[in-house]
């Protein structure tokens, strides 16, 4: 006997209620298209709400010489030539409109005395182009989008876990899932599906994602639907994640702390960035600061707990309170630490999936008809290192574009072809897991998997370690078939964790197999056995299942943009 099934039909289904998913849903609703958004965690608390630093657009409010072309050049330079130039053009050229949309929805940006939007420096930008709201920009963006979706009466299911995207003959026709509270099932028929369920950073031990988000759901849903994954080995490790307390390990200390003049020191008190990037020091790129901190710790100059110190205590108290309120608050709450007096202990933390589902630049279509992927689930903008603040603008630009593309696709369908077979497979998968009563514990397998990734595929990688990781992963895969799943009075979290684990295992394999193939050091991808950039590997690596990695050429960079690409100095950039 099956659990009761809720059957819903909609023109477009959006999976994920973070910034990307909501922006797409808003676009559809504003055009009168029938849309439903589903999320596995409360919409007010989507991952987007954690983004602290800001959102990029060449508005030229502070530096009149800034242009979208320069923003594009900085993005491509920072990507170590792995970003798709067309994707970059679409985002940088559409950025100002993305900011206008947010303002139209009521976003409270920080402003200068004369009313123009304030912009700050952030990472390797040539000019000031990061708009912000305190150090909780992502939270304000999420609130703004949630409010706008509510005004438009966008239906949002907050506690539904999608387990399969339903496909027939390479065309999407909906999705299957269950309610996290009561376990009831959902069959959602849709003409088009927009996948906006985040990245895969939670498969490392220390990560800026919360416990049950970014477990690679997007990767698994996409691959089972017939899509491919591009560049999953390119994961950004954010330089400053907290070490303690254990249950909050990896929580980010905003980059704004370095932007405002924070200093990094090792256990010996040395300001170690002078060894790695004497020009830019603490304002170097994320990959370099992470590698520097990792190296200091690895070579024995870290703190006893395995970190380094980030110190803002020399800054005026007022600067800390107005520019870094959230950092101040977080440290008080988590560690009873007063950052106006004491340094913060940090270490690199898995932060952002720069790769993701393979998509076309123009409309983020996946190659499966009617299926699109956006936000951290997609790929193409960031290459081997992303500019701080670029991910938030990507959500707004592609949310709008994909909303329109999905609407057009839905309007152009003469019939929706369904498959009872695909639906049965999705249904049985859930039934089988619920009946699973094996000896293996989902949580301990998840922990084993995170240990494997941290040990063998973290900030620095090599052939031996990656091969060991692959062997250990295969052993964990075998044990996944013997899990026991036990829903209880508190809900069906256990079933969700089992699906998270399946997703994590797939994402881990994709990551290790592409990391093995990328025998070079480029951006965030450090191979100690191949310390140099290999021009022959200026390609995207596309994974389509175990053992299958193809190289894909990247379109050339237009001349006008290439002419603007340069090393960005940080001289004077601490002075805002």
Coordinates of C-alpha atoms in Angstrom, one line a residue:
X1 CA 0.0 0.0 0.0
X2 CA 1.5 3.3 -1.1
X3 CA 1.5 6.5 1.0
X4 CA -1.2 9.0 -0.2
X5 CA 0.0 10.9 -3.2
X6 CA -0.7 14.6 -3.8
X7 CA -1.0 15.3 -7.5
X8 CA -0.3 18.8 -8.7
X9 CA -0.1 20.2 -12.2
X10 CA 1.7 23.5 -13.0
X11 CA 3.3 25.0 -16.1
X12 CA 6.7 25.5 -14.5
X13 CA 8.1 23.8 -11.4
X14 CA 11.0 25.4 -9.6
X15 CA 13.1 23.1 -7.4
X16 CA 14.8 25.2 -4.7
X17 CA 13.7 28.4 -3.0
X18 CA 16.9 30.3 -2.7
X19 CA 17.7 33.4 -4.6
X20 CA 17.9 31.8 -8.0
X21 CA 14.7 29.7 -7.7
X22 CA 12.7 32.6 -6.3
X23 CA 13.9 35.1 -8.9
X24 CA 12.8 32.6 -11.6
X25 CA 9.4 32.1 -10.0
X26 CA 8.9 35.8 -9.7
X27 CA 9.7 36.3 -13.4
X28 CA 7.1 33.6 -14.3
X29 CA 4.5 35.0 -12.0
X30 CA 5.0 38.6 -13.3
X31 CA 4.2 37.2 -16.7
X32 CA 1.1 35.4 -15.6
X33 CA 2.6 32.0 -16.0
X34 CA 1.5 29.2 -13.6
X35 CA 4.4 28.3 -11.3
X36 CA 5.1 26.3 -8.2
X37 CA 8.3 26.5 -6.1
X38 CA 9.3 23.7 -3.8
X39 CA 12.1 23.7 -1.2
X40 CA 13.4 21.2 1.4
X41 CA 14.1 24.0 4.0
X42 CA 12.1 27.1 5.0
X43 CA 12.3 29.7 2.3
X44 CA 13.3 32.5 4.7
X45 CA 16.3 30.4 5.6
X46 CA 17.6 29.3 2.2
X47 CA 21.3 29.2 1.7
X48 CA 21.3 32.6 -0.1
X49 CA 20.6 34.2 3.3
X50 CA 24.1 33.3 4.4
X51 CA 25.8 35.3 1.6
X52 CA 27.4 38.2 3.4
X53 CA 29.7 40.4 1.3
X54 CA 27.7 41.9 -1.5
X55 CA 26.5 41.7 -5.1
X56 CA 28.4 42.9 -8.1
X57 CA 27.4 45.2 -10.9
X58 CA 29.3 47.8 -12.8
X59 CA 27.0 50.6 -11.7
X60 CA 29.9 53.1 -11.7
X61 CA 28.3 55.0 -8.8
X62 CA 31.7 55.3 -7.0
X63 CA 34.2 54.8 -9.9
X64 CA 32.7 56.4 -13.0
X65 CA 35.2 54.6 -15.2
X66 CA 33.8 51.2 -14.4
X67 CA 32.0 49.3 -17.3
X68 CA 30.4 45.9 -17.7
X69 CA 33.2 45.1 -20.1
X70 CA 35.8 45.6 -17.3
X71 CA 33.6 43.5 -15.0
X72 CA 33.6 40.8 -17.6
X73 CA 37.4 41.0 -18.0
X74 CA 38.0 40.7 -14.3
X75 CA 35.7 37.7 -14.1
X76 CA 37.4 35.9 -16.9
X77 CA 40.9 36.7 -15.6
X78 CA 39.8 35.5 -12.1
X79 CA 38.4 32.3 -13.6
X80 CA 41.8 31.3 -14.9
X81 CA 40.3 31.2 -18.4
X82 CA 37.8 28.5 -17.6
X83 CA 34.7 30.6 -17.5
X84 CA 32.5 30.7 -20.6
X85 CA 32.9 34.2 -22.1
X86 CA 29.3 34.3 -23.4
X87 CA 28.0 33.4 -19.9
X88 CA 30.2 36.1 -18.5
X89 CA 29.0 38.7 -21.0
X90 CA 25.3 37.9 -20.2
X91 CA 25.8 38.3 -16.5
X92 CA 28.0 41.4 -16.5
X93 CA 25.9 43.1 -19.1
X94 CA 22.7 42.2 -17.4
X95 CA 23.9 43.0 -13.9
X96 CA 22.7 46.6 -13.6
X97 CA 19.2 45.4 -14.6
X98 CA 19.4 42.7 -11.9
X99 CA 20.1 45.5 -9.3
X100 CA 17.2 47.5 -10.7
X101 CA 14.9 44.5 -10.3
X102 CA 15.9 44.2 -6.6
X103 CA 15.3 47.9 -6.0
X104 CA 11.9 47.6 -7.7
X105 CA 11.1 44.8 -5.2
X106 CA 12.2 47.0 -2.3
X107 CA 15.8 45.9 -1.5
X108 CA 17.4 48.2 1.1
X109 CA 20.9 48.8 -0.4
X110 CA 23.5 50.8 1.5
X111 CA 23.6 54.3 0.0
X112 CA 25.9 57.3 -0.1
X113 CA 24.8 60.6 1.5
X114 CA 23.5 61.8 -1.9
X115 CA 21.3 58.7 -2.4
X116 CA 23.4 56.7 -4.9
X117 CA 24.0 53.1 -4.2
X118 CA 27.2 52.6 -2.3
X119 CA 29.8 50.2 -3.7
X120 CA 32.8 48.6 -2.0
X121 CA 35.9 46.8 -3.2
X122 CA 35.7 43.1 -3.0
X123 CA 38.5 40.6 -4.0
X124 CA 40.2 41.1 -7.3
X125 CA 38.0 43.8 -8.8
X126 CA 39.5 46.6 -10.8
X127 CA 36.9 49.1 -9.4
X128 CA 34.5 49.4 -6.6
X129 CA 31.4 47.5 -7.9
X130 CA 30.0 45.5 -5.0
X131 CA 26.7 46.8 -3.7
X132 CA 25.7 45.6 -0.2
X133 CA 23.5 45.9 2.8
X134 CA 25.7 45.8 5.9
X135 CA 27.4 42.4 6.0
X136 CA 24.1 40.5 5.5
X137 CA 23.5 41.3 1.8
X138 CA 22.3 37.7 1.0
X139 CA 19.8 37.8 3.8
X140 CA 18.3 41.1 2.6
X141 CA 18.1 39.8 -1.0
X142 CA 16.4 36.6 0.2
X143 CA 13.9 38.6 2.3
X144 CA 13.2 40.9 -0.6
X145 CA 12.6 38.0 -3.0
X146 CA 10.4 36.2 -0.5
X147 CA 8.3 39.3 0.0
X148 CA 7.9 39.9 -3.8
X149 CA 6.9 36.2 -4.3
X150 CA 4.3 36.6 -1.6
X151 CA 2.9 39.8 -3.2
X152 CA 2.5 37.8 -6.4
X153 CA 0.9 34.8 -4.6
X154 CA 3.6 32.4 -5.8
X155 CA 2.7 29.0 -4.3
X156 CA 5.7 27.7 -2.3
X157 CA 5.8 24.2 -0.8
X158 CA 8.4 24.6 2.0
X159 CA 9.1 21.1 3.2
X160 CA 9.0 18.9 0.1
X161 CA 12.1 16.9 -0.8
X162 CA 12.3 16.2 -4.5
X163 CA 13.8 12.7 -5.2
X164 CA 13.5 12.5 -9.0
X165 CA 12.9 14.7 -12.0
X166 CA 10.5 12.8 -14.3
X167 CA 11.6 12.5 -17.9
X168 CA 10.3 10.8 -21.0
X169 CA 12.2 10.6 -24.3
X170 CA 14.6 13.3 -23.2
X171 CA 11.8 15.7 -22.3
X172 CA 10.9 16.6 -18.7
X173 CA 7.3 16.2 -17.5
X174 CA 7.5 16.9 -13.8
X175 CA 9.0 15.6 -10.5
X176 CA 8.5 13.2 -7.6
X177 CA 9.0 13.8 -3.9
X178 CA 7.8 13.5 -0.4
X179 CA 6.8 15.8 2.5
X180 CA 9.5 16.0 5.2
X181 CA 6.9 16.2 8.0
X182 CA 4.3 13.5 7.2
X183 CA 5.9 11.5 4.4
X184 CA 3.1 12.0 2.0
X185 CA 4.2 11.8 -1.6
X186 CA 4.0 14.4 -4.3
X187 CA 3.6 13.8 -8.1
X188 CA 4.1 17.2 -9.7
X189 CA 3.4 17.4 -13.4
X190 CA 5.0 20.3 -15.2
X191 CA 5.9 21.4 -18.7
X192 CA 9.2 22.8 -17.6
X193 CA 11.4 22.3 -14.6
X194 CA 14.0 24.8 -13.2
X195 CA 16.6 23.1 -11.0
X196 CA 17.9 25.6 -8.4
X197 CA 18.8 23.3 -5.6
X198 CA 22.4 24.4 -4.9
X199 CA 25.9 22.9 -5.1
X200 CA 27.8 20.1 -3.4
X201 CA 30.1 21.8 -0.8
X202 CA 28.5 19.8 2.1
X203 CA 30.4 16.7 1.1
X204 CA 33.5 18.2 2.9
X205 CA 33.9 18.1 6.6
X206 CA 34.3 21.8 7.1
X207 CA 31.9 23.8 5.0
X208 CA 30.0 27.1 5.0
X209 CA 26.8 25.3 4.2
X210 CA 24.4 24.1 7.0
X211 CA 24.1 20.5 7.8
X212 CA 21.6 19.3 5.2
X213 CA 22.0 21.7 2.3
X214 CA 24.2 21.6 -0.7
X215 CA 24.6 17.9 -0.4
X216 CA 24.8 17.5 -4.2
X217 CA 21.0 17.1 -4.8
X218 CA 21.2 19.1 -8.0
X219 CA 23.9 16.8 -9.4
X220 CA 22.0 13.6 -8.7
X221 CA 18.6 14.9 -9.9
X222 CA 20.2 16.2 -13.1
X223 CA 22.3 13.1 -13.9
X224 CA 19.4 10.7 -13.3
X225 CA 17.4 13.0 -15.7
X226 CA 20.0 12.6 -18.4
X227 CA 22.1 15.7 -17.9
X228 CA 25.9 16.0 -17.4
X229 CA 28.0 17.7 -14.8
X230 CA 30.7 20.3 -15.8
X231 CA 33.8 21.0 -13.7
X232 CA 32.7 19.5 -10.4
X233 CA 36.4 19.5 -9.2
X234 CA 36.4 23.3 -9.2
X235 CA 35.3 24.0 -5.7
X236 CA 36.1 27.2 -3.9
X237 CA 37.5 27.0 -0.5
X238 CA 36.7 30.2 1.4
X239 CA 39.7 31.3 3.4
X240 CA 37.9 32.1 6.6
X241 CA 35.7 29.5 8.2
X242 CA 35.4 29.1 12.0
X243 CA 36.9 26.1 13.6
X244 CA 34.8 26.1 16.8
X245 CA 32.3 25.2 18.0
X246 CA 32.2 21.8 16.3
X247 CA 28.5 22.0 15.3
X248 CA 29.2 25.3 13.6
X249 CA 32.6 24.4 12.0
X250 CA 33.0 26.1 8.7
X251 CA 30.7 29.0 9.4
X252 CA 32.0 31.9 7.4
X253 CA 33.6 35.0 8.7
X254 CA 32.7 37.5 5.9
X255 CA 35.4 38.6 3.5
X256 CA 34.4 42.1 4.5
X257 CA 36.6 41.5 7.6
X258 CA 39.6 41.4 5.3
X259 CA 38.2 44.1 3.1
X260 CA 37.9 46.5 6.1
X261 CA 41.6 45.9 7.1
X262 CA 41.7 42.6 9.0
X263 CA 45.2 41.0 9.3
X264 CA 46.1 37.4 9.0
X265 CA 48.7 35.9 11.3
X266 CA 50.1 32.4 12.0
X267 CA 50.8 31.0 15.5
X268 CA 54.2 32.7 15.5
X269 CA 52.5 36.0 15.0
X270 CA 53.8 36.4 11.5
X271 CA 51.7 38.3 8.9
X272 CA 52.1 35.4 6.5
X273 CA 50.4 36.8 3.4
X274 CA 53.7 38.6 2.7
X275 CA 55.1 35.2 1.7
X276 CA 52.3 34.4 -0.8
X277 CA 51.1 37.7 -2.3
X278 CA 53.1 40.7 -1.0
X279 CA 51.3 43.0 -3.4
X280 CA 47.7 42.3 -2.3
X281 CA 48.4 40.8 1.1
X282 CA 45.0 40.0 2.8
X283 CA 43.1 41.3 -0.2
X284 CA 44.5 38.6 -2.5
X285 CA 42.1 36.2 -4.2
X286 CA 40.2 33.6 -2.3
X287 CA 42.2 30.7 -3.8
X288 CA 45.5 32.3 -2.8
X289 CA 44.5 33.2 0.7
X290 CA 43.1 29.7 1.2
X291 CA 46.2 28.0 -0.1
X292 CA 48.4 30.3 2.1
X293 CA 46.4 29.5 5.2
X294 CA 46.4 25.8 4.3
X295 CA 50.1 25.8 3.8
X296 CA 50.9 27.6 7.1
X297 CA 48.7 25.0 8.9
X298 CA 50.2 22.1 7.0
X299 CA 53.8 23.2 7.7
X300 CA 53.2 23.4 11.4
X301 CA 52.8 27.2 11.8
X302 CA 49.0 27.0 12.6
X303 CA 47.2 27.2 15.9
X304 CA 47.0 24.1 18.1
X305 CA 43.4 23.6 16.8
X306 CA 44.7 23.7 13.2
X307 CA 43.9 27.2 12.1
X308 CA 45.3 30.7 11.7
X309 CA 44.4 34.0 13.2
X310 CA 42.3 36.8 11.6
X311 CA 42.6 40.0 13.6
X312 CA 40.3 43.0 13.3
X313 CA 40.9 44.2 16.9
X314 CA 43.1 47.1 15.8
X315 CA 40.2 48.6 13.8
X316 CA 38.1 51.4 15.3
X317 CA 35.2 49.9 17.3
X318 CA 32.8 52.0 15.2
X319 CA 34.1 50.4 12.0
X320 CA 33.5 47.0 13.4
X321 CA 30.0 47.8 14.5
X322 CA 28.9 49.5 11.3
X323 CA 30.8 47.5 8.7
X324 CA 31.0 44.0 10.4
X325 CA 27.9 43.8 12.6
X326 CA 27.2 40.2 11.7
X327 CA 30.7 39.0 12.2
X328 CA 30.7 40.7 15.7
X329 CA 27.3 39.1 16.5
X330 CA 28.2 35.6 15.3
X331 CA 31.4 35.4 17.3
X332 CA 29.7 36.6 20.4
X333 CA 27.0 34.0 20.0
X334 CA 29.1 31.0 19.0
X335 CA 32.2 31.6 21.0
X336 CA 31.5 34.4 23.5
X337 CA 34.4 36.2 21.7
X338 CA 34.7 39.9 21.4
X339 CA 36.3 40.6 18.1
X340 CA 37.0 44.2 19.0
X341 CA 39.5 42.8 21.5
X342 CA 40.5 39.2 20.4
X343 CA 41.5 37.6 17.1
X344 CA 39.3 35.0 15.4
X345 CA 40.6 31.5 14.7
X346 CA 39.8 30.4 11.2
X347 CA 40.7 27.8 8.5
X348 CA 39.8 27.2 4.9
X349 CA 36.2 25.9 4.4
X350 CA 34.4 24.4 1.4
X351 CA 32.3 27.3 0.2
X352 CA 31.1 27.3 -3.4
X353 CA 30.6 24.8 -6.3
X354 CA 32.0 26.7 -9.3
X355 CA 31.1 23.8 -11.5
X356 CA 27.6 22.3 -11.7
X357 CA 25.1 21.0 -14.2
X358 CA 26.1 21.4 -17.8
X359 CA 24.0 24.3 -19.3
X360 CA 23.9 26.4 -22.4
X361 CA 25.0 30.0 -22.0
X362 CA 22.0 31.6 -23.6
X363 CA 19.2 30.1 -21.6
X364 CA 20.8 27.6 -19.1
X365 CA 19.0 24.7 -20.8
X366 CA 20.6 21.4 -19.8
X367 CA 20.1 19.5 -23.1
X368 CA 17.1 17.7 -21.6
X369 CA 14.1 19.5 -23.1
X370 CA 12.3 21.7 -20.7
X371 CA 14.9 21.3 -17.9
X372 CA 17.0 24.3 -16.8
X373 CA 19.6 24.7 -14.1
X374 CA 20.5 28.0 -12.4
X375 CA 22.4 29.4 -9.4
X376 CA 25.0 27.2 -7.8
X377 CA 23.4 24.2 -9.5
X378 CA 24.5 25.6 -12.9
X379 CA 27.9 26.3 -14.3
X380 CA 29.8 28.4 -16.7
X381 CA 30.4 31.8 -15.0
X382 CA 33.1 31.2 -12.4
X383 CA 35.7 28.8 -14.0
X384 CA 38.5 27.9 -11.6
X385 CA 37.9 30.8 -9.2
X386 CA 35.0 33.2 -8.7
X387 CA 35.0 36.8 -7.9
X388 CA 33.4 37.5 -4.5
X389 CA 29.9 39.0 -5.2
X390 CA 29.5 37.4 -8.6
X391 CA 27.3 34.5 -7.4
X392 CA 24.5 36.8 -6.1
X393 CA 24.2 38.7 -9.4
X394 CA 24.2 35.5 -11.4
X395 CA 21.0 34.4 -9.5
X396 CA 19.2 37.5 -10.6
X397 CA 20.4 37.7 -14.2
X398 CA 19.8 34.0 -15.0
X399 CA 16.7 33.8 -12.8
X400 CA 15.1 36.3 -15.1
X401 CA 16.4 34.8 -18.3
X402 CA 15.5 31.2 -17.4
X403 CA 12.0 32.3 -16.2
X404 CA 11.4 33.7 -19.6
X405 CA 12.9 30.7 -21.4
X406 CA 10.8 28.2 -19.4
X407 CA 7.6 30.3 -20.0
X408 CA 8.3 30.2 -23.8
X409 CA 9.0 26.5 -23.8
X410 CA 5.8 25.7 -21.8
X411 CA 3.7 27.9 -24.2
X412 CA 5.1 26.2 -27.2
X413 CA 4.3 22.6 -26.1
X414 CA 1.4 21.0 -27.9
X415 CA 1.1 18.1 -25.5
X416 CA 2.9 16.9 -22.4
X417 CA 4.2 13.4 -22.9
X418 CA 4.2 11.4 -19.6
X419 CA 5.6 8.0 -18.7
X420 CA 4.1 5.7 -16.2
X421 CA 7.4 3.8 -16.2
X422 CA 9.4 6.9 -15.0
X423 CA 6.8 7.6 -12.3
X424 CA 6.9 3.9 -11.1
X425 CA 10.7 4.0 -10.9
X426 CA 10.5 7.2 -8.7
X427 CA 7.8 5.7 -6.5
X428 CA 9.6 2.4 -6.0
X429 CA 12.9 4.2 -5.1
X430 CA 11.2 5.8 -2.1
X431 CA 9.2 2.7 -1.2
X432 CA 12.4 0.6 -1.2
X433 CA 14.3 3.0 1.0
X434 CA 11.5 3.2 3.5
X435 CA 11.5 -0.6 3.6
X436 CA 15.3 -0.6 4.0
X437 CA 16.3 -2.1 7.4
X438 CA 20.0 -2.8 6.9
X439 CA 22.7 -2.4 9.6
X440 CA 24.3 0.7 8.1
X441 CA 23.7 4.1 9.6
X442 CA 23.1 6.9 7.1
X443 CA 24.8 9.6 9.3
X444 CA 27.9 7.6 9.9
X445 CA 28.3 6.9 6.1
X446 CA 27.8 10.6 5.4
X447 CA 30.6 11.3 7.9
X448 CA 32.8 8.7 6.3
X449 CA 32.2 10.3 2.9
X450 CA 33.1 13.8 4.2
X451 CA 36.2 12.4 5.8
X452 CA 37.3 10.9 2.4
X453 CA 36.7 14.2 0.6
X454 CA 38.5 16.3 3.2
X455 CA 41.4 13.9 3.4
X456 CA 41.9 13.2 -0.3
X457 CA 40.2 16.0 -2.3
X458 CA 40.5 19.1 -0.2
X459 CA 42.5 22.3 -0.8
X460 CA 45.5 20.4 -2.1
X461 CA 45.3 17.2 -4.1
X462 CA 47.5 14.6 -5.8
X463 CA 47.2 11.4 -7.8
X464 CA 47.9 9.0 -4.9
X465 CA 45.4 10.6 -2.6
X466 CA 42.7 10.9 -5.2
X467 CA 43.1 7.2 -6.2
X468 CA 42.9 6.3 -2.5
X469 CA 39.8 8.5 -2.2
X470 CA 38.2 6.7 -5.1
X471 CA 38.8 3.3 -3.6
X472 CA 37.4 4.4 -0.2
X473 CA 34.4 5.9 -2.0
X474 CA 33.7 2.7 -3.8
X475 CA 33.7 0.9 -0.4
X476 CA 31.2 3.4 1.0
X477 CA 29.0 3.1 -2.1
X478 CA 28.7 -0.6 -1.4
X479 CA 27.6 0.0 2.2
X480 CA 25.0 2.6 1.1
X481 CA 22.9 -0.4 -0.2
X482 CA 22.6 -1.7 3.3
X483 CA 21.3 1.3 5.1
X484 CA 18.4 1.3 7.5
X485 CA 15.9 4.1 7.2
X486 CA 13.6 4.8 10.2
X487 CA 11.1 7.7 10.0
X488 CA 9.7 8.6 13.4
X489 CA 7.2 10.8 15.1
X490 CA 9.5 13.8 14.3
X491 CA 9.2 13.3 10.6
X492 CA 10.9 11.9 7.6
X493 CA 14.3 13.5 8.0
X494 CA 15.9 10.1 8.0
X495 CA 14.6 9.4 4.5
X496 CA 15.9 12.8 3.4
X497 CA 19.3 12.0 4.8
X498 CA 19.4 8.8 2.8
X499 CA 18.7 10.7 -0.4
X500 CA 21.3 13.3 0.7
X501 CA 23.8 10.5 1.1
X502 CA 23.0 9.1 -2.4
X503 CA 23.5 12.6 -3.9
X504 CA 26.7 13.2 -1.9
X505 CA 28.2 9.9 -3.1
X506 CA 27.4 10.8 -6.8
X507 CA 28.8 14.3 -6.4
X508 CA 31.9 13.0 -4.6
X509 CA 32.7 10.5 -7.5
X510 CA 32.2 13.2 -10.1
X511 CA 34.5 15.5 -8.1
X512 CA 37.3 13.0 -7.6
X513 CA 37.2 11.6 -11.2
X514 CA 37.4 15.1 -12.7
X515 CA 40.1 16.1 -10.2
X516 CA 42.2 13.2 -11.3
X517 CA 41.8 14.2 -15.0
X518 CA 42.8 17.8 -14.3
X519 CA 46.5 17.2 -14.0
X520 CA 47.5 20.8 -13.4
X521 CA 47.2 23.6 -10.8
X522 CA 44.8 26.3 -11.8
X523 CA 42.9 28.6 -9.5
X524 CA 41.1 26.7 -6.7
X525 CA 42.4 23.4 -8.1
X526 CA 45.8 22.7 -6.5
X527 CA 47.6 19.5 -7.6
X528 CA 50.9 19.2 -5.6
X529 CA 52.1 16.7 -8.2
X530 CA 51.3 19.1 -11.1
X531 CA 52.2 22.5 -9.8
X532 CA 51.9 24.4 -13.1
X533 CA 49.1 25.5 -15.3
X534 CA 48.8 23.2 -18.4
X535 CA 47.6 25.2 -21.4
X536 CA 46.2 22.0 -22.9
X537 CA 43.8 21.8 -19.9
X538 CA 42.2 25.2 -20.6
X539 CA 39.0 23.2 -21.1
X540 CA 35.9 22.3 -19.2
X541 CA 35.7 18.7 -17.9
X542 CA 32.3 17.2 -18.4
X543 CA 31.3 14.2 -16.3
X544 CA 28.4 12.0 -17.5
X545 CA 28.6 9.1 -15.0
X546 CA 31.2 6.9 -13.3
X547 CA 34.4 6.7 -15.3
X548 CA 33.2 9.1 -18.0
X549 CA 35.0 12.4 -18.3
X550 CA 35.1 14.4 -21.6
X551 CA 37.0 17.6 -22.4
X552 CA 35.0 20.4 -23.8
X553 CA 36.5 23.4 -25.6
X554 CA 35.7 26.9 -24.3
X555 CA 34.7 29.6 -26.8
X556 CA 37.4 32.4 -27.4
X557 CA 37.3 35.6 -25.4
X558 CA 36.2 38.6 -27.5
X559 CA 39.1 41.0 -28.3
X560 CA 37.5 44.0 -26.6
X561 CA 37.2 42.1 -23.4
X562 CA 40.6 40.4 -23.6
X563 CA 42.3 43.8 -24.0
X564 CA 41.0 44.8 -20.5
X565 CA 42.2 41.7 -18.7
X566 CA 45.0 42.5 -16.2
X567 CA 46.4 41.6 -12.8
X568 CA 44.5 43.7 -10.3
X569 CA 46.5 45.5 -7.7
X570 CA 45.1 46.1 -4.3
X571 CA 47.1 49.1 -3.5
X572 CA 45.0 51.5 -1.4
X573 CA 42.0 49.2 -1.5
X574 CA 41.6 48.9 2.3
X575 CA 40.8 52.6 2.3
X576 CA 37.1 52.8 1.5

